[in-house]
Short mmCIF file of C-alpha atoms in Angstrom, two decimals:
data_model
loop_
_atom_site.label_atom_id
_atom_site.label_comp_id
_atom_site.label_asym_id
_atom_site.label_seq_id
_atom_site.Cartn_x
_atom_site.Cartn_y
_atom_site.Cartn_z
CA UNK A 18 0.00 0.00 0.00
CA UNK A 19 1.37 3.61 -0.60
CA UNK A 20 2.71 5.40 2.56
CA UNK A 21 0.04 8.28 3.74
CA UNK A 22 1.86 11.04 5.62
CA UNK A 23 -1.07 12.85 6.66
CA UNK A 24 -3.97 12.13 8.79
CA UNK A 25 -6.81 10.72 7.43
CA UNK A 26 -10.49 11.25 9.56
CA UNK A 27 -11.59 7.30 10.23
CA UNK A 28 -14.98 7.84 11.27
CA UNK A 29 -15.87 7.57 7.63
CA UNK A 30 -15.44 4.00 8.10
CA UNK A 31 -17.76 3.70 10.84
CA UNK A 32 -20.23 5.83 9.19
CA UNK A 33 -20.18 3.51 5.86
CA UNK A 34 -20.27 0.52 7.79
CA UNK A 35 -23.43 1.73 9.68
CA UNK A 36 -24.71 2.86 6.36
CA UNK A 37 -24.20 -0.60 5.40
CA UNK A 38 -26.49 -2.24 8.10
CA UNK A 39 -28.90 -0.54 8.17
CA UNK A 40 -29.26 -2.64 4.33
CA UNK A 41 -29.36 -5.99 6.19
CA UNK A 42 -32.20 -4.83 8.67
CA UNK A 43 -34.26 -3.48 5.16
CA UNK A 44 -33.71 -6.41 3.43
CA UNK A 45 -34.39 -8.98 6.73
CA UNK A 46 -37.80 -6.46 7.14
CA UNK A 47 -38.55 -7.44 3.53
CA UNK A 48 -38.21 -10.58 4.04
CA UNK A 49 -40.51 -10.43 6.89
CA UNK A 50 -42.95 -8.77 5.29
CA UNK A 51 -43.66 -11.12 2.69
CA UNK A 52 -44.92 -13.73 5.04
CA UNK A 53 -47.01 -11.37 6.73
CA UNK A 54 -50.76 -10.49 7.18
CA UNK A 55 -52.28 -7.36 5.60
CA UNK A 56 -52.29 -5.97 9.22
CA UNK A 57 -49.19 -7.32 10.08
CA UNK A 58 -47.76 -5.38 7.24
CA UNK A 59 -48.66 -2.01 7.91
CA UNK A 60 -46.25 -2.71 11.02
CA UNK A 61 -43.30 -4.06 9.55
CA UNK A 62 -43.34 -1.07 6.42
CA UNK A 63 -43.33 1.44 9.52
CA UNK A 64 -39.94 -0.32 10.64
CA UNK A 65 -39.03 -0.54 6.87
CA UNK A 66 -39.66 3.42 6.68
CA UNK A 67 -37.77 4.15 10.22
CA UNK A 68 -34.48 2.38 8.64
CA UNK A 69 -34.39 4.28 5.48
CA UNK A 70 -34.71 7.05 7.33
CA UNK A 71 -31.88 6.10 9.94
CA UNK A 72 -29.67 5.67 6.49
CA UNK A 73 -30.57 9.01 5.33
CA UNK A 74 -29.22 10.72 7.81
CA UNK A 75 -26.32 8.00 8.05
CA UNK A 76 -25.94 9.17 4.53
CA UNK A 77 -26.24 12.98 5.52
CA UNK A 78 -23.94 12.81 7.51
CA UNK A 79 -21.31 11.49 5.41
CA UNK A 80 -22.03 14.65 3.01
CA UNK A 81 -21.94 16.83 5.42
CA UNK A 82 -19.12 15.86 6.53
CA UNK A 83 -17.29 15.48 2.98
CA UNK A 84 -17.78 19.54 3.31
CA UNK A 85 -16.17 20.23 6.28
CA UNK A 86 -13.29 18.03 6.08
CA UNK A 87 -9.85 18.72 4.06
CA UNK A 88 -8.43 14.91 3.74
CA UNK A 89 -10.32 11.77 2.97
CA UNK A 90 -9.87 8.34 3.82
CA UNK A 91 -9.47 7.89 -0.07
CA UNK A 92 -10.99 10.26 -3.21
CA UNK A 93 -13.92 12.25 -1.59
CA UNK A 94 -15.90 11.66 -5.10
CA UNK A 95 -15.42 7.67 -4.54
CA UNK A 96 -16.67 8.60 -0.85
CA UNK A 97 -19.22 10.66 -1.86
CA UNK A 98 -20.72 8.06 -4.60
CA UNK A 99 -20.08 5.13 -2.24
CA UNK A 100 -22.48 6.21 0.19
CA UNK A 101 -25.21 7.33 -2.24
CA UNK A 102 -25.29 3.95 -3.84
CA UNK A 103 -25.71 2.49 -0.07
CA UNK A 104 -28.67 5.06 0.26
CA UNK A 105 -29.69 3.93 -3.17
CA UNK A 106 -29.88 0.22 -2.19
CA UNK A 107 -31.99 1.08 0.71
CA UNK A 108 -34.55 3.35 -1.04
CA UNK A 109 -35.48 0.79 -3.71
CA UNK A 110 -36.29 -1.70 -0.68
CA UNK A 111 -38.17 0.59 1.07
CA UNK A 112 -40.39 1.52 -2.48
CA UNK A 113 -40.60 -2.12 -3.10
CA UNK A 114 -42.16 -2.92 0.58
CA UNK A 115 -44.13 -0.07 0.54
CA UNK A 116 -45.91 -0.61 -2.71
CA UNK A 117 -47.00 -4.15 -0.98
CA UNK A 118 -48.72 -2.61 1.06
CA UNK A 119 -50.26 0.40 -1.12
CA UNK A 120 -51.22 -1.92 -4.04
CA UNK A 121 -52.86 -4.55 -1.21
CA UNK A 122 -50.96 -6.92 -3.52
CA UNK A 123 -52.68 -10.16 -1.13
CA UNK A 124 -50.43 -12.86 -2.49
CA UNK A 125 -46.67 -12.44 -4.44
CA UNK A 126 -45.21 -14.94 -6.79
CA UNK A 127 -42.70 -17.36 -4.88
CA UNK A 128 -39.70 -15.94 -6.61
CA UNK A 129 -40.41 -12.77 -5.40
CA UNK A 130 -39.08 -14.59 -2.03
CA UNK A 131 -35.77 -15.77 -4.02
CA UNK A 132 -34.94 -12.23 -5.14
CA UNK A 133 -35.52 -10.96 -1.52
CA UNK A 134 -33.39 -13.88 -0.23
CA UNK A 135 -30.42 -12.63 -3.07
CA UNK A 136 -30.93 -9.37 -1.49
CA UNK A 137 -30.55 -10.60 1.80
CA UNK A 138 -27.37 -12.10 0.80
CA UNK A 139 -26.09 -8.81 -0.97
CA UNK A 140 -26.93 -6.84 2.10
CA UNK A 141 -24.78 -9.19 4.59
CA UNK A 142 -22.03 -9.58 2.30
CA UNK A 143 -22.04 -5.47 1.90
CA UNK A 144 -22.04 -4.76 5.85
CA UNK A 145 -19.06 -7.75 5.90
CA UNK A 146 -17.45 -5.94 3.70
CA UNK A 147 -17.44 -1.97 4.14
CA UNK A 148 -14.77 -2.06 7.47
CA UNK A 149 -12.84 -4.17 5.66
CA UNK A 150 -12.32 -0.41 3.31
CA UNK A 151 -9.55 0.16 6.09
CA UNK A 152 -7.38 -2.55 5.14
CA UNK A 153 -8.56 -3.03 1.62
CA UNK A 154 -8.52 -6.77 2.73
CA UNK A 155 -10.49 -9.62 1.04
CA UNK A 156 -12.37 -7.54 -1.33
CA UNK A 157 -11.80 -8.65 -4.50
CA UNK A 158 -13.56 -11.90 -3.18
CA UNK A 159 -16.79 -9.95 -2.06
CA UNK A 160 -17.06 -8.08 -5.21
CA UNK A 161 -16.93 -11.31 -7.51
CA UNK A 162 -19.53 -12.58 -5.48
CA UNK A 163 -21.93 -9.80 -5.54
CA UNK A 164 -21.48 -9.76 -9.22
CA UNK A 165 -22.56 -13.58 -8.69
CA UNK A 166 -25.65 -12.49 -6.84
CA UNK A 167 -26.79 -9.96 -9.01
CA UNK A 168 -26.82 -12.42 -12.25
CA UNK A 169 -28.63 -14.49 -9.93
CA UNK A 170 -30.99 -12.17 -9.74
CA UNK A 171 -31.42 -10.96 -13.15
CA UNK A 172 -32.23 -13.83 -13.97
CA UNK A 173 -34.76 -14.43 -10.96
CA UNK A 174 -35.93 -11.27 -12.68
CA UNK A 175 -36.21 -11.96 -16.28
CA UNK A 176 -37.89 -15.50 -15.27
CA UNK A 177 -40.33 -13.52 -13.11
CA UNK A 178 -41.47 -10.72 -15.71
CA UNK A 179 -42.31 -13.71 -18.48
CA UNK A 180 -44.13 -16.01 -15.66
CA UNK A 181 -45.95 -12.46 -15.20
CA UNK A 182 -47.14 -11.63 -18.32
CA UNK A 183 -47.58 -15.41 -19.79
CA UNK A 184 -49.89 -15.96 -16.30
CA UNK A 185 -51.49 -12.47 -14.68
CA UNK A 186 -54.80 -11.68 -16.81
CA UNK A 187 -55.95 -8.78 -14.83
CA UNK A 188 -53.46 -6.03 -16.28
CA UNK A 189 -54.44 -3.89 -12.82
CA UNK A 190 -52.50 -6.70 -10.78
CA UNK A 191 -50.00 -6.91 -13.74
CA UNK A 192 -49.22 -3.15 -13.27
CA UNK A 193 -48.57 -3.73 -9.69
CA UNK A 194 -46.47 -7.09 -9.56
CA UNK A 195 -44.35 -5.37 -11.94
CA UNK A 196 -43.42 -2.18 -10.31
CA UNK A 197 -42.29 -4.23 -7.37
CA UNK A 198 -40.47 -6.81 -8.94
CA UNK A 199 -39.10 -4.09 -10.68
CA UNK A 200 -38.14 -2.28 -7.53
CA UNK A 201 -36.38 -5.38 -6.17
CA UNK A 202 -34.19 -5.65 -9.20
CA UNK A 203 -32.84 -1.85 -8.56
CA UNK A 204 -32.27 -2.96 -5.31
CA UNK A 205 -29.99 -5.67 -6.30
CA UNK A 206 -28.18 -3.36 -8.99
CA UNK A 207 -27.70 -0.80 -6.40
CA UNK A 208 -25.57 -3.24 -4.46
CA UNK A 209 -23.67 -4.35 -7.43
CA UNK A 210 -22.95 -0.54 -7.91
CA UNK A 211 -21.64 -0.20 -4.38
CA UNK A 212 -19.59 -3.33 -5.33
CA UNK A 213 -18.42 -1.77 -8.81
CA UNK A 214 -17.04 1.11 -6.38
CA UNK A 215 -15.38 -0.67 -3.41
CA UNK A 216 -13.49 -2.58 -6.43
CA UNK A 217 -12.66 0.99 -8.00
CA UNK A 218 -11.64 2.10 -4.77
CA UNK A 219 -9.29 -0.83 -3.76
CA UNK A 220 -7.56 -0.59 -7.47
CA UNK A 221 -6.86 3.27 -6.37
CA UNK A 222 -5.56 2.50 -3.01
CA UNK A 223 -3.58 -0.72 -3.46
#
C-alpha cells in the first residue's frame, strides 16, 4: 500500500459501515414482510420506513461531513458516490415494501421470495465488507460474489417478468407485480454498484 503522511479522519469508516447495516435490517424487514398479514404489514413497512430514514441521515452525515473536512480516507468523489449507492440500495427496498402494502398486492409470486433472499445475501455480504475499506482486505472476493448475486438475480428477474405476463390476466395486478419486482431488481443493482465502487476504490488504493 502507498505510505500516507497525513492524517486521514476514520470515522468515515464507521459511518459507511453503519450505512451498510442498516441494508441488512431493510432487506431482513422485507423478508418479513412477505410472510405477513395485511395488518401485520402495515407494522413491519413502519420499521421498513424508520431504517431508510436512519440511512438518510447515516448518509447525511457522510455529506456533510465530505464539506467540512480537508483529507479523505481515499478520493472524496469515490466517498461521496459510495455512500449514495448504499442510500440507493436502501430506497429501492423501502419503495418495493411499501408498494405491498399500497397496491394490497394479497399474495406475491414465490420468486419474489428468491430475489428478496439474493438481497438478503447482498446486504450481509455489503455490511461484511465496508470495514474491511480500512485494510482493503479480502475484497476482490466480495465483489466477484456480488457480481454472482446480481446475475442471480437478473435472472430471478427476467424469469419472473415472463411467468408475469404469460400468467397475470388482470393487467391492474400486472401493473402492480411489476413495479415491485421491478423495484427489487434496482435494489440488487444498487448493491452491485456499491460493489463496482469498493473494487474501484481498492484498485486506487492498493
Amino acid at each position: 500500500m502507498r505510505l500516507r503522511l497525513t492524517p486521514r479522519d476514520s470515522t468515515y469508516y464507521d459511518l459507511l459501515a453503519a450505512l451498510a447495516r442498516h441494508t441488512v435490517t431493510g432487506a431482513s424487514l422485507l423478508a418479513e414482510l412477505l410472510g405477513a398479514s395485511r395488518p401485520e404489514r402495515e407494522r413491519i413497512v413502519a420499521q421498513l420506513a424508520e431504517a431508510e430514514h436512519q440511512a438518510d441521515d447515516v448518509t447525511h452525515s457522510i455529506k456533510r461531513r465530505l464539506n467540512q473536512t480537508f483529507v479523505t480516507p481515499f478520493d472524496r468523489d469515490d466517498l461521496y458516490h459510495l455512500a449514495s449507492a448504499l442510500d440507493d440500495c436502501m430506497d429501492a427496498m423501502d419503495e418495493a415494501g411499501h408498494l405491498i402494502v399500497l397496491y394490497k398486492v394479497a399474495e406475491l409470486p414465490m420468486a419474489v421470495s428468491e430475489q428478496v433472499q439474493v438481497l438478503q445475501r447482498c446486504a450481509e455480504l455489503t455490511a461484511d465488507a465496508m470495514p474491511r475499506l480500512r485494510k482493503l482486505d479480502q475484497l476482490p472476493e466480495y465483489c466477484v460474489e456480488i457480481n454472482r448475486l446480481e446475475n442471480q438475480g437478473d435472472t430471478l428477474h427476467r424469469s419472473l417478468l415472463g411467468d408475469l405476463f404469460d400468467k397475470v390476466t388482470d393487467p391492474i395486478l400486472l401493473i402492480k407485480l411489476k413495479e415491485i419486482v421491478d423495484n427489487l431488481e434496482e435494489a440488487t443493482d444498487a448493491f452491485e454498484r456499491v460493489a463496482h465502487l469498493v473494487e474501484s476504490i481498492s484498485v486506487k488504493e492498493s
